[in-house]
Short mmCIF file of C-alpha atoms in Angstrom, two decimals:
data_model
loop_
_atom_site.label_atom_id
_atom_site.label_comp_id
_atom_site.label_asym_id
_atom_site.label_seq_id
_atom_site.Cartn_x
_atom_site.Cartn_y
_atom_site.Cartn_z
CA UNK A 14 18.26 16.48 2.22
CA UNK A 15 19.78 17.78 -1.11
CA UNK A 16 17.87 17.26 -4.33
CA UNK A 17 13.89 16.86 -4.29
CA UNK A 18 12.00 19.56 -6.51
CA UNK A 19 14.00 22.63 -7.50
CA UNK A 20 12.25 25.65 -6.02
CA UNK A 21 9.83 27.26 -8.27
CA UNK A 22 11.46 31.01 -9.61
CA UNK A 23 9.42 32.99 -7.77
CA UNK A 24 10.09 30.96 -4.39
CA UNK A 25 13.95 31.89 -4.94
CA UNK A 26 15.17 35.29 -3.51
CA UNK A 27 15.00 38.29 -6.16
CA UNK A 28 18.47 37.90 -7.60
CA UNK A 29 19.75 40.91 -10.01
CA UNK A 30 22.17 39.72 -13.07
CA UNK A 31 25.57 39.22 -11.09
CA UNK A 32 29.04 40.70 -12.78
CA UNK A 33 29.56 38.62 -15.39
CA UNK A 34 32.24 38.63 -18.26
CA UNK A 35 29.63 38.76 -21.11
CA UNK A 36 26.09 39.99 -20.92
CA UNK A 37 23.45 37.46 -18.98
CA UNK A 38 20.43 37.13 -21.03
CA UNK A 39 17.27 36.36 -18.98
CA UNK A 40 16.83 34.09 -15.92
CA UNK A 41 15.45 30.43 -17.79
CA UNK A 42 15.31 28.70 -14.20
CA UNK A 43 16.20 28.23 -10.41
CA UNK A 44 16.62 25.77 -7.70
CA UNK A 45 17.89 25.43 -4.35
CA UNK A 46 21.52 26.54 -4.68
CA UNK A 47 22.13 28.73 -8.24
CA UNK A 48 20.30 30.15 -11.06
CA UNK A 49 20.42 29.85 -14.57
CA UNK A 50 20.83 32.44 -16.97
CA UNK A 51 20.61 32.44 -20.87
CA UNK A 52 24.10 33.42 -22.61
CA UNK A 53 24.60 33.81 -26.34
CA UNK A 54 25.32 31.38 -28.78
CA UNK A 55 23.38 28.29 -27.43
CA UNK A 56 24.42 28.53 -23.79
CA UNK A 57 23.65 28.90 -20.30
CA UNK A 58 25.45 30.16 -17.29
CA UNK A 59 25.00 28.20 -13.65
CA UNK A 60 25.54 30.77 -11.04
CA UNK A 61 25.33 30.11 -7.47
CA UNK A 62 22.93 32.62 -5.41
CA UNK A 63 25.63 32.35 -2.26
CA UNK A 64 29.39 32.48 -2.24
CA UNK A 65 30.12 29.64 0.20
CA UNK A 66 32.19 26.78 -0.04
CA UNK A 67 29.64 24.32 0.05
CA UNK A 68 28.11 26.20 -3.09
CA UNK A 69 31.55 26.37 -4.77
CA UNK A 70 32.37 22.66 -4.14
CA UNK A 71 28.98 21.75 -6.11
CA UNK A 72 29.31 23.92 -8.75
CA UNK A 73 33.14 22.33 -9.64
CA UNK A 74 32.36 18.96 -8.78
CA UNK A 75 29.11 19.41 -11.25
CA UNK A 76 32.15 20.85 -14.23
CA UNK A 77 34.31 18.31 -13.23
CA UNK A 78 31.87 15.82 -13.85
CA UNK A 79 30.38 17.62 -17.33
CA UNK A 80 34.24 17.67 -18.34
CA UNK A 81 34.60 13.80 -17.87
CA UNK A 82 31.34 12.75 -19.42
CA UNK A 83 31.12 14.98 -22.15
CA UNK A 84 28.05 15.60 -24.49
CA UNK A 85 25.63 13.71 -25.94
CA UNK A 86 25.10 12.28 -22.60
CA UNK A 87 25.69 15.64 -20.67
CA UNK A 88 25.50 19.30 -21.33
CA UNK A 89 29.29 20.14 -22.77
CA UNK A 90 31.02 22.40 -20.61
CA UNK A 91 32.67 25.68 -21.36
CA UNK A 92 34.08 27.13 -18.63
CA UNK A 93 34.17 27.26 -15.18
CA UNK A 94 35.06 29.48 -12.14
CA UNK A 95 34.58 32.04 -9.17
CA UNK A 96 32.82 35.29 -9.66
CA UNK A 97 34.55 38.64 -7.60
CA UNK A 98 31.96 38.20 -5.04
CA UNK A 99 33.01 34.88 -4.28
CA UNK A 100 30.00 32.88 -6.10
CA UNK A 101 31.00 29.91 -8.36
CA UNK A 102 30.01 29.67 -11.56
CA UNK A 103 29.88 27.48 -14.88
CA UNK A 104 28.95 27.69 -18.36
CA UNK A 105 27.36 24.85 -20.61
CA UNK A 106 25.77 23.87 -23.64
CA UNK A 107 22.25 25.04 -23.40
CA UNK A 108 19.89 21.99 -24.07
CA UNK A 109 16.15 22.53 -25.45
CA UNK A 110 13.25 20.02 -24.88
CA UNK A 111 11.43 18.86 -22.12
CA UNK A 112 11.95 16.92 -19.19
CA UNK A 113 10.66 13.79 -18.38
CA UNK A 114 9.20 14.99 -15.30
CA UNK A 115 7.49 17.75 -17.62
CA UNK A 116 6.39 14.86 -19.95
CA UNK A 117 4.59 13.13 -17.30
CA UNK A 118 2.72 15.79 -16.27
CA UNK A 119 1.68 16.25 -19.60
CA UNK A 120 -0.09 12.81 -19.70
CA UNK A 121 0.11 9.29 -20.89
CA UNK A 122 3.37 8.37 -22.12
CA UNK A 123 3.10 5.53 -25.07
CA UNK A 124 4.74 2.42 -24.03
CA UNK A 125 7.08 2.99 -27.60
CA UNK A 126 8.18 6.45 -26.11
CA UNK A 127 8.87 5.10 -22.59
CA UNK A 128 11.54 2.45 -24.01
CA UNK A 129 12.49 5.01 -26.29
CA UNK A 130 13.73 7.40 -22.96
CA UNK A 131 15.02 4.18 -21.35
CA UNK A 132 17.20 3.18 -23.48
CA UNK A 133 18.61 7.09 -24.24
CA UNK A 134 18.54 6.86 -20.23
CA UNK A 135 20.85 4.03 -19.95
CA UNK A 136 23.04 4.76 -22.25
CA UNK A 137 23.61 8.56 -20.63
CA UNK A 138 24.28 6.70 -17.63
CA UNK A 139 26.73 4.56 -19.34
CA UNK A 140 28.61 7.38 -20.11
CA UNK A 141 28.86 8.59 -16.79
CA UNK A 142 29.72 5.57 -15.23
CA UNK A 143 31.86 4.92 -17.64
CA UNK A 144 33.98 8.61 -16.73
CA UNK A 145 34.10 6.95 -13.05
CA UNK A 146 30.67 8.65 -11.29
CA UNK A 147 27.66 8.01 -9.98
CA UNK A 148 25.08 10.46 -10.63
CA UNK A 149 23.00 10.35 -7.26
CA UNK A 150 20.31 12.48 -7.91
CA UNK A 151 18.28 10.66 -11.32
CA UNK A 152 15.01 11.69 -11.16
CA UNK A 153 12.51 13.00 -14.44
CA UNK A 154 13.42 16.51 -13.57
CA UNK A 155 17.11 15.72 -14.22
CA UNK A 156 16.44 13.96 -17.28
CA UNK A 157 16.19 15.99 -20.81
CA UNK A 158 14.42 14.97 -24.22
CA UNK A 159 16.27 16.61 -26.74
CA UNK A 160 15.18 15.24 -29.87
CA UNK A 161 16.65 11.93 -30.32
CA UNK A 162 19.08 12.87 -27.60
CA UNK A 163 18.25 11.61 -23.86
CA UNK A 164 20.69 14.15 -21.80
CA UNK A 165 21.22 14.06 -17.90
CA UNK A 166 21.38 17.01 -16.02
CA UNK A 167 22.83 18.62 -12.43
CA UNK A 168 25.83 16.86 -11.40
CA UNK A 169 26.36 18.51 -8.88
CA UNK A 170 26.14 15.38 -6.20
CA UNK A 171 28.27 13.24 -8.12
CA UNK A 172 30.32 11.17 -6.77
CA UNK A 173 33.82 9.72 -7.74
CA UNK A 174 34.31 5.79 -8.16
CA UNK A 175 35.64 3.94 -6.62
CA UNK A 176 36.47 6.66 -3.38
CA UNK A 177 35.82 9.91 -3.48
CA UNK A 178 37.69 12.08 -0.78
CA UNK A 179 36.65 15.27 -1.91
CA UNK A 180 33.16 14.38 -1.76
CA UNK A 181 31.42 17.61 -2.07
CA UNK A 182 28.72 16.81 0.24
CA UNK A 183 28.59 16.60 4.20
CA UNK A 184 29.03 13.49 5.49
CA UNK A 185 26.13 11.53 7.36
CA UNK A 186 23.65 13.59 5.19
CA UNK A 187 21.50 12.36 2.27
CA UNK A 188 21.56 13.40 -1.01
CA UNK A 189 19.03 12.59 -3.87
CA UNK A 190 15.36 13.09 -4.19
CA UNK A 191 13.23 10.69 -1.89
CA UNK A 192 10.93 9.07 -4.45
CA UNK A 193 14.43 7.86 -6.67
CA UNK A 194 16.67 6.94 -3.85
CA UNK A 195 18.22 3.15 -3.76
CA UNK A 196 18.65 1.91 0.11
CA UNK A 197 21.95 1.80 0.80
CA UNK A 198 22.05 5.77 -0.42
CA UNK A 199 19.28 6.75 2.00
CA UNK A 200 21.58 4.78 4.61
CA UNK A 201 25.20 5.73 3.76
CA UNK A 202 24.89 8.03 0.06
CA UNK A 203 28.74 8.48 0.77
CA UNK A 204 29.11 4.55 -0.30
CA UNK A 205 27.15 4.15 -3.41
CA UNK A 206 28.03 3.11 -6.28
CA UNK A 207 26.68 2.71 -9.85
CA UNK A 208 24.11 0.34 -9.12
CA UNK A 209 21.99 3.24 -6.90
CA UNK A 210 22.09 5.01 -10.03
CA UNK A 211 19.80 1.91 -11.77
CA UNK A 212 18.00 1.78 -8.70
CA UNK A 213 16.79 5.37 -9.62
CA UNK A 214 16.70 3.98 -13.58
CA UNK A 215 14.24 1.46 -12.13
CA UNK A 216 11.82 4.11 -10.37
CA UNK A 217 11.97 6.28 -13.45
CA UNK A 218 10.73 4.09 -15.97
CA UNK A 219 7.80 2.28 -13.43
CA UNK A 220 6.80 6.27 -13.43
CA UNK A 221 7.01 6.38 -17.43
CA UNK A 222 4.61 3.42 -17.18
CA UNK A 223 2.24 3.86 -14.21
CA UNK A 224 2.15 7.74 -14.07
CA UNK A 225 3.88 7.57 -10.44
CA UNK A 226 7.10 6.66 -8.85
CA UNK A 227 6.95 2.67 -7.19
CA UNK A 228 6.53 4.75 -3.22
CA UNK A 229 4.37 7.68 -2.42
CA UNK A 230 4.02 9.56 0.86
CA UNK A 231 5.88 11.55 3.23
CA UNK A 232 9.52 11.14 3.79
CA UNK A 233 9.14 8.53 6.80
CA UNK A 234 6.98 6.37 4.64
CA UNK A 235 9.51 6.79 1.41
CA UNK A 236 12.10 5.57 3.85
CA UNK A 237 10.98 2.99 4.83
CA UNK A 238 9.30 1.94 1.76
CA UNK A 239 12.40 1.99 -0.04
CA UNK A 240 14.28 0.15 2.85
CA UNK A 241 11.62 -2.36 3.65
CA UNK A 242 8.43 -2.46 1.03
CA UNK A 243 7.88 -4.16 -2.63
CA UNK A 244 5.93 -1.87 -5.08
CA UNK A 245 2.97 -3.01 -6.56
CA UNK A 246 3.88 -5.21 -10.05
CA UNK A 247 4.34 -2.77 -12.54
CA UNK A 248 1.97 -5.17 -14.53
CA UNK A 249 -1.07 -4.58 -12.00
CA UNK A 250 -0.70 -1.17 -12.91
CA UNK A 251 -0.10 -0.25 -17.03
CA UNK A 252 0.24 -2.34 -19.66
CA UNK A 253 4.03 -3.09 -20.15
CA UNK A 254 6.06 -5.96 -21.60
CA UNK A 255 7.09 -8.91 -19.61
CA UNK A 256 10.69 -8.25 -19.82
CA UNK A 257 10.78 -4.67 -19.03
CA UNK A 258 8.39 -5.54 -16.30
CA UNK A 259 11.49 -7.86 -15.27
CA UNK A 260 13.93 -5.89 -15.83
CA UNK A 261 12.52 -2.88 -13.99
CA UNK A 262 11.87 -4.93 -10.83
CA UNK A 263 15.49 -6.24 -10.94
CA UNK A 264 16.13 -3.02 -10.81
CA UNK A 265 14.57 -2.21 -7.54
CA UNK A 266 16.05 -4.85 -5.94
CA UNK A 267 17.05 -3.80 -2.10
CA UNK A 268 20.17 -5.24 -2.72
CA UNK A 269 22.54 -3.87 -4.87
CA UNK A 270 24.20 -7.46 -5.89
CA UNK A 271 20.59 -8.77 -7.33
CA UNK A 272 20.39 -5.64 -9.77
CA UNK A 273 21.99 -5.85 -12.98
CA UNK A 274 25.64 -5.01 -12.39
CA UNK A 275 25.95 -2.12 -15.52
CA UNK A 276 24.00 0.47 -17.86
CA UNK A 277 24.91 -1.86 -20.00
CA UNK A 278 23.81 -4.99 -18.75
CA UNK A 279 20.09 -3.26 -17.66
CA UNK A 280 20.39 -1.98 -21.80
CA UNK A 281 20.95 -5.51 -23.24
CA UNK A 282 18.16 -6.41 -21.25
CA UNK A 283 15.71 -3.91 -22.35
CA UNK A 284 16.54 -4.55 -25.94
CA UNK A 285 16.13 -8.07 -25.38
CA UNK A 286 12.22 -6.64 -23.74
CA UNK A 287 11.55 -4.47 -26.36
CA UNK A 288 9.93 -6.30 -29.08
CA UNK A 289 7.55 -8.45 -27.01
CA UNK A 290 3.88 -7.69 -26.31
CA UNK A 291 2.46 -6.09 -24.32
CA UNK A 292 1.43 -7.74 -21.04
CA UNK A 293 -1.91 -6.38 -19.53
CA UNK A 294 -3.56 -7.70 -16.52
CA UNK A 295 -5.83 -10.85 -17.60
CA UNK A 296 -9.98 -10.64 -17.85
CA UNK A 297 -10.45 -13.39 -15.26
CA UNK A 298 -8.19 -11.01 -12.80
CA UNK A 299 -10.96 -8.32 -12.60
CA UNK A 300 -13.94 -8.05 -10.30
CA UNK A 301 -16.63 -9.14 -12.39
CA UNK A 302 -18.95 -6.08 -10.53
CA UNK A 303 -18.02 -2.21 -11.05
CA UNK A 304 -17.93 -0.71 -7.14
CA UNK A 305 -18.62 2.72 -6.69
CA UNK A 306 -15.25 4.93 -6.20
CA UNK A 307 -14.96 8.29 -5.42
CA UNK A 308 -12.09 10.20 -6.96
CA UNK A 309 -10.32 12.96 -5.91
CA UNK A 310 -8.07 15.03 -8.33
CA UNK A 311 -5.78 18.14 -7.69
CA UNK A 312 -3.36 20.05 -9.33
CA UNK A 313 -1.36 21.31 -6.10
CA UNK A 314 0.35 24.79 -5.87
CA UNK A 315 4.28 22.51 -6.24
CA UNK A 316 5.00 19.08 -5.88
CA UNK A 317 5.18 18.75 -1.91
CA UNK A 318 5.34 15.76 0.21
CA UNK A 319 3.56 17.36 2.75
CA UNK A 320 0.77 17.49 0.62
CA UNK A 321 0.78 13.55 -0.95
CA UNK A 322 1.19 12.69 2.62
CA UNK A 323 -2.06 14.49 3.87
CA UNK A 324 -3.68 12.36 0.87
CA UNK A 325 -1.78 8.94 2.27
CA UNK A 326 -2.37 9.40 5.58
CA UNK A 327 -6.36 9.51 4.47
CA UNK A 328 -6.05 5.81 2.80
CA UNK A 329 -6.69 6.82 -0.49
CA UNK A 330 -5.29 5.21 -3.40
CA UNK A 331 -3.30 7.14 -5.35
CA UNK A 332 -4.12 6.01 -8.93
CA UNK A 333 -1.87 8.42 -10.71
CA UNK A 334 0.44 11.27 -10.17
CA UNK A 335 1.94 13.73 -13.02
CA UNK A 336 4.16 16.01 -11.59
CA UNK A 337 2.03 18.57 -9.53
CA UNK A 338 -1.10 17.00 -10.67
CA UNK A 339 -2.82 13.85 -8.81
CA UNK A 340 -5.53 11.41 -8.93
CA UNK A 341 -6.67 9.40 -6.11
CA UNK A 342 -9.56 7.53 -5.01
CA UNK A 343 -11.54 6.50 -1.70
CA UNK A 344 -12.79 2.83 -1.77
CA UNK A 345 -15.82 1.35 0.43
CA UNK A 346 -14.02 -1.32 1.43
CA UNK A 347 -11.47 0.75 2.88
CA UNK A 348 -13.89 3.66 4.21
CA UNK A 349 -16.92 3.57 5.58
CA UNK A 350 -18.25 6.98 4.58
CA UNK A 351 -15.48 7.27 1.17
CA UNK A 352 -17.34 10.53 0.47
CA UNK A 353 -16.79 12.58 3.92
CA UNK A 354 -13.04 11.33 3.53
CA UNK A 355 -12.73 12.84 -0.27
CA UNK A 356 -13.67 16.18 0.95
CA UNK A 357 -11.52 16.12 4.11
CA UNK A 358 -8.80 15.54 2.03
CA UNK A 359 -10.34 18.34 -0.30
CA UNK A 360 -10.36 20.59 1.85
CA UNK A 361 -7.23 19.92 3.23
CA UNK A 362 -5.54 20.16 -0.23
CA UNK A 363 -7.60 23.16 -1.12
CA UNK A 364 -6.35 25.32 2.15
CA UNK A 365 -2.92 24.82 1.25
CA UNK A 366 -3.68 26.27 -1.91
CA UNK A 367 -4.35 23.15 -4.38
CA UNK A 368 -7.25 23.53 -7.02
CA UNK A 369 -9.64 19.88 -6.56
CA UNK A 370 -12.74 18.29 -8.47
CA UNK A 371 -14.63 15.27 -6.92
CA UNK A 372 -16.63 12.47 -8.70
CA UNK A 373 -17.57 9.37 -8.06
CA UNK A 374 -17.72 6.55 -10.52
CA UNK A 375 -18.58 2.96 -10.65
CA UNK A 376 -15.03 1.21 -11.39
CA UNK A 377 -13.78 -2.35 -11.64
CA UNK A 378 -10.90 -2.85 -8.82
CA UNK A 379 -8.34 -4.90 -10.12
CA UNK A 380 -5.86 -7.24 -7.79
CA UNK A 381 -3.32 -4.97 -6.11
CA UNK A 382 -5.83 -1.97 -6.45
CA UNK A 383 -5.02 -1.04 -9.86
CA UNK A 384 -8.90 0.74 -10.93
CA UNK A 385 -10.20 0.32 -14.03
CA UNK A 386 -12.48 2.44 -16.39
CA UNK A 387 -12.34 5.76 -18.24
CA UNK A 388 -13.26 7.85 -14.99
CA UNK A 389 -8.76 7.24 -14.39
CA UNK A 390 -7.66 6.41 -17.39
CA UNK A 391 -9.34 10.16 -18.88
CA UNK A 392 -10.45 12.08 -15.88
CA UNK A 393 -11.04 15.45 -18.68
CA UNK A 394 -14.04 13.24 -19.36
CA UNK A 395 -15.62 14.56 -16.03
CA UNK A 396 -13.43 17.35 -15.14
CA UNK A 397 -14.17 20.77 -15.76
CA UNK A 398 -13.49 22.19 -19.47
CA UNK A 399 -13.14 26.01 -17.84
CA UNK A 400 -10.72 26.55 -15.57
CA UNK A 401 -11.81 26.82 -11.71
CA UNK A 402 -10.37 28.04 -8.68
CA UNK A 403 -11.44 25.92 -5.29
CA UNK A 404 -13.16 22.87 -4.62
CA UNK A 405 -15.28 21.90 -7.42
CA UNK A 406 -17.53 18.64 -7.36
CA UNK A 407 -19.60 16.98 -10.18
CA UNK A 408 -23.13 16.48 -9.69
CA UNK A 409 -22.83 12.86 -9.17
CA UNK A 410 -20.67 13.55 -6.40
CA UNK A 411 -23.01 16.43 -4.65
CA UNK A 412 -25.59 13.57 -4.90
CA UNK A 413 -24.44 11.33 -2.37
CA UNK A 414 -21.78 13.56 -0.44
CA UNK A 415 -23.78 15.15 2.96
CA UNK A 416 -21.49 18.53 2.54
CA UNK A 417 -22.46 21.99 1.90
CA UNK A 418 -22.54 22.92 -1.36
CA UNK A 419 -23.47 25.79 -3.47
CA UNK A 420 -24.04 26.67 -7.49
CA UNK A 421 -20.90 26.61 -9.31
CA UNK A 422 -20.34 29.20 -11.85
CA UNK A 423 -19.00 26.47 -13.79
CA UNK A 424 -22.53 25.34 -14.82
CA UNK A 425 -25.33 22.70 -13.49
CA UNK A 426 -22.93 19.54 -13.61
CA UNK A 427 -20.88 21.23 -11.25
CA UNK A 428 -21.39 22.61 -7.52
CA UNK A 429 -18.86 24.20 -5.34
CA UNK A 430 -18.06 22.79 -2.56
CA UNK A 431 -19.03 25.21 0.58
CA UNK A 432 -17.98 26.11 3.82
CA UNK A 433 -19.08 22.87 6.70
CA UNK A 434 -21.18 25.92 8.16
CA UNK A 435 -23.17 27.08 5.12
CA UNK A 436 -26.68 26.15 4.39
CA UNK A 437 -26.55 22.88 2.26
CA UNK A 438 -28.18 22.76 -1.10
CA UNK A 439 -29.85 19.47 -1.67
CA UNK A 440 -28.91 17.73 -4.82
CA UNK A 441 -29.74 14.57 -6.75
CA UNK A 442 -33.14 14.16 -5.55
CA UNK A 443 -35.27 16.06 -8.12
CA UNK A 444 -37.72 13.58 -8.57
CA UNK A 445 -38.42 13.13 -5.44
CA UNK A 446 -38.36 16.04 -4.47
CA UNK A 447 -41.19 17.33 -6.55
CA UNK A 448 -43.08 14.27 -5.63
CA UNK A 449 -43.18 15.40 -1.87
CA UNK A 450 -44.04 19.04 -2.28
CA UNK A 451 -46.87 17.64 -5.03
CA UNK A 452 -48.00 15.39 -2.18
CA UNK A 453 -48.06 18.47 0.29
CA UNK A 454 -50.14 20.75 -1.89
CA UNK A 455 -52.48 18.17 -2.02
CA UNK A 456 -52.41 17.54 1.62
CA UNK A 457 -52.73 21.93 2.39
#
C-alpha cells in the first residue's frame, strides 16, 4: 500500500545531508520514500533516501506533474534530477502553513473555514485535472493552508489521463491512503480517473465537519466499508448546511457516474451550499433521557490502524478523531459491563504506548449514535490540565469501574489506573463508607 501516514522523522533511517549542488539547510520532514530538506531562498529539496528505480520514477512523475499544474495550486517546481549516487531528486517552492490534517488535530474547525478549504480544495484539483492527472493520494496531510492559498502536495502517484503507460506504480497494487480511497481505486487504482479524486474531496470535507473520515477501522473493515457501507449522514453528526451535506454525499457515491462529473461541477455546487443555514439535527430527534456513557480518549504514539482497530473491534463508538488524538465511547446498550470494556481498550492502547483518560458522563444519544453534551463536544472540560503519562481516570469513572486503581499525582479528581493485580483502592463511596466503620465502632 503506498500513501497512509508519512513516517514520523525519527522512524526514518539516520540520513546525513547527501551531495548536493548548493548547501542543504536542515531536514523540515520525512516519509516513506525521500526527505525534505530546507534550501535558500524559499525552497525545499525532495531527495529520495534509496537510489532505485521505483524511487526515481516517483520523484519525476511527482516534477512532471508540479511542471503541468503549476503554482497556486501546487508547489512550483525548479528543478529536477539524479544525484551521483543514483538518488532522484527535485526542488520546489517551499510552502508555509499548516495542513489540514494538522488543523484537525488542532480542534473544531468552524463550518465558515471548512467551505473556505473546500472550495481552495476544488479549485487545486481543478487545476490538476485540468493538466490531465489524477492526484490519487488526497488526504489532509497532502493538503496545505497557505494563507488564502489551498495548495496540494506529493504527486508522486499521479496518474496521466486518459492512459498512462508509464504509470510509475506496480501494477495490481494500491496506492492512496485507506481512509480517502474511492472503490474502484482500492479495486483497480491503475483505472481511475478524476472522479476518485472527489471521492477523496468527499471524505475530506465530512472530516472538516465531523472530526473523522466517513470509515474507521483496520484495513479489512476500510475495504469493505468503502466498497460496500454508507457513512453515517454527515447531518447526524455536525452541524452543516443542507447542500454541502448533499453535495458531500454525492460525492461518496460508490459509483463514479452518480458523483459530480468535475472540480468544477462539485465547486458550483458548494457555492450554490454556501450561504444556507446551517442544518443541525432536530430537538424531537434526541432521546429525551441523558444515558450514562463512558468515554475513552487517547492521544496515540502515530496515527496507526492497528491501533483504531483494537478500539473498533471493542464496539466503541468513535465520536471523534483529530489526527493522532481520539475520542470514543462505550454505550450500555451495546455493553453490558461499558466500564471493564473502556479499560481493556485502555490498556490495550496504553501498552502500545498511547497516553488515555476515562470518564463517564450522562449524554443524550442521538439517531445514528451521534452523542450529545459538552463531555464530546469539550473533553478539556474533564481532562487533565497537567500533562500525564499512562492511564489516567476521573473520579467519576474510578467510582463505578471494579479496576485497580491508585492516587494520581495529578490530584484527587484523578486516579491512575493500576496494574489488574494490585490492591484496589475503593472510590466513590465516602459516605458510606464512614457510615459502616461509625456503625462498627459502635458495635466493638
Amino acid at each position: 500500500m503506498h500513501g497512509g501516514p508519512a513516517a514520523p522523522i525519527d522512524e526514518v533511517a539516520a540520513e546525513t545531508p547527501p551531495e548536493f549542488s548548493e548547501p542543504l539547510g536542515a531536514r523540515i520532514g520525512a516519509g516513506g520514500f525521500a526527505s525534505v530538506w530546507e534550501l535558500a531562498n524559499g525552497r525545499v529539496a525532495k531527495i529520495a533516501h534509496a537510489a532505485h528505480e521505483l524511487a526515481r520514477a516517483r520523484i519525476a512523475r511527482e516534477a512532471e506533474a508540479l511542471a503541468a499544474v503549476g503554482a497556486p495550486a501546487v508547489p512550483q517546481l525548479h528543478a529536477s534530477g539524479v544525484l551521483g549516487d543514483g538518488r532522484a531528486f527535485l526542488v520546489a517552492e517551499r510552502i508555509d502553513g499548516p495542513t489540514l490534517g494538522a488543523l484537525l488535530a488542532a480542534g473544531p474547525i468552524a463550518p465558515h473555514d471548512a467551505i473556505a478549504y473546500a472550495r481552495g480544495l476544488l479549485d487545486a484539483l481543478a487545476a490538476i485535472h485540468a493538466a490531465s492527472f489524477v492526484h490519487r493520494d488526497i488526504k489532509p496531510d497532502n493538503v496545505v493552508v497557505a494563507g488564502d492559498r489551498v495548495v496540494i502536495l506529493d504527486l508522486g502517484l499521479a496518474r496521466k489521463l486518459p492512459r498512462d503507460p508509464d504509470d510509475p506504480t506496480r501494477a495490481g497494487v494500491q496506492v492512496g491512503s485507506l481512509e480517502y480511497a474511492a472503490p474502484e481505486q482500492l479495486a483497480d487504482s491503475s483505472a481511475v480517473d478524476v472522479r476518485a479524486d472527489l471521492y477523496a474531496f468527499g471524505c475530506v470535507v465530512y472530516e472538516l465537519y465531523a472530526g473523522r473520515p466517513p470509515f474507521v477501522g483496520d484495513a479489512a473493515a476500510l475495504e469493505r466499508a468503502h466498497a460496500a457501507l454508507r457513512p453515517p449522514r454527515l447531518s447526524a453528526l455536525a452541524p452543516v448546511a443542507e447542500g454541502i451535506e448533499e453535495l458531500v454525499h454525492a460525492c461518496l457515491a460508490k459509483d463514479p457516474a452518480r458523483r459530480p462529473a468535475s472540480a468544477a461541477d462539485a465547486r458550483a455546487s458548494l457555492d450554490r451550499a454556501g450561504g444556507v443555514e446551517l442544518r443541525t439535527p432536530a430537538a424531537s430527534m434526541l432521546r429525551e433521557d441523558k444515558q450514562p456513557v463512558v468515554l475513552v480518549w487517547a492521544e496515540l504514539p502515530k496515527v496507526d490502524r492497528a491501533l483504531l482497530a483494537a478500539v473498533s473491534a471493542r464496539k466503541l463508538a468513535i465520536a471523534s478523531q483529530r489526527g493522532r488524538r481520539v475520542l470514543a465511547a462505550a454505550l450500555g446498550g451495546d455493553h453490558a459491563d461499558p466500564a471493564a470494556v473502556a479499560v481493556a481498550a485502555a490498556r490495550e492502547l496504553g501498552a502500545a504506548g498511547a497516553r488515555v483518560a476515562l470518564h463517564v458522563d450522562a449524554l443524550r444519544v442521538a439517531p445514528g449514535g451521534k452523542l450529545e453534551g459538552d463531555a464530546v463536544d469539550k473533553p478539556e472540560t474533564w481532562l487533565p490540565a497537567s500533562a500525564w503519562t499512562g492511564i489516567v481516570v476521573t473520579r467519576a469513572f474510578a467510582g463505578v469501574a471494579r479496576a485497580a486503581m491508585r492516587p494520581s499525582p495529578l490530584g484527587d479528581e484523578f486516579r491512575a489506573l493500576a496494574d489488574d493485580d494490585a490492591e484496589r483502592e475503593l472510590v466513590g463511596r465516602d459516605a458510606l463508607l464512614t457510615d459502616l466503620a461509625a456503625d462498627a465502632a459502635a458495635a466493638f
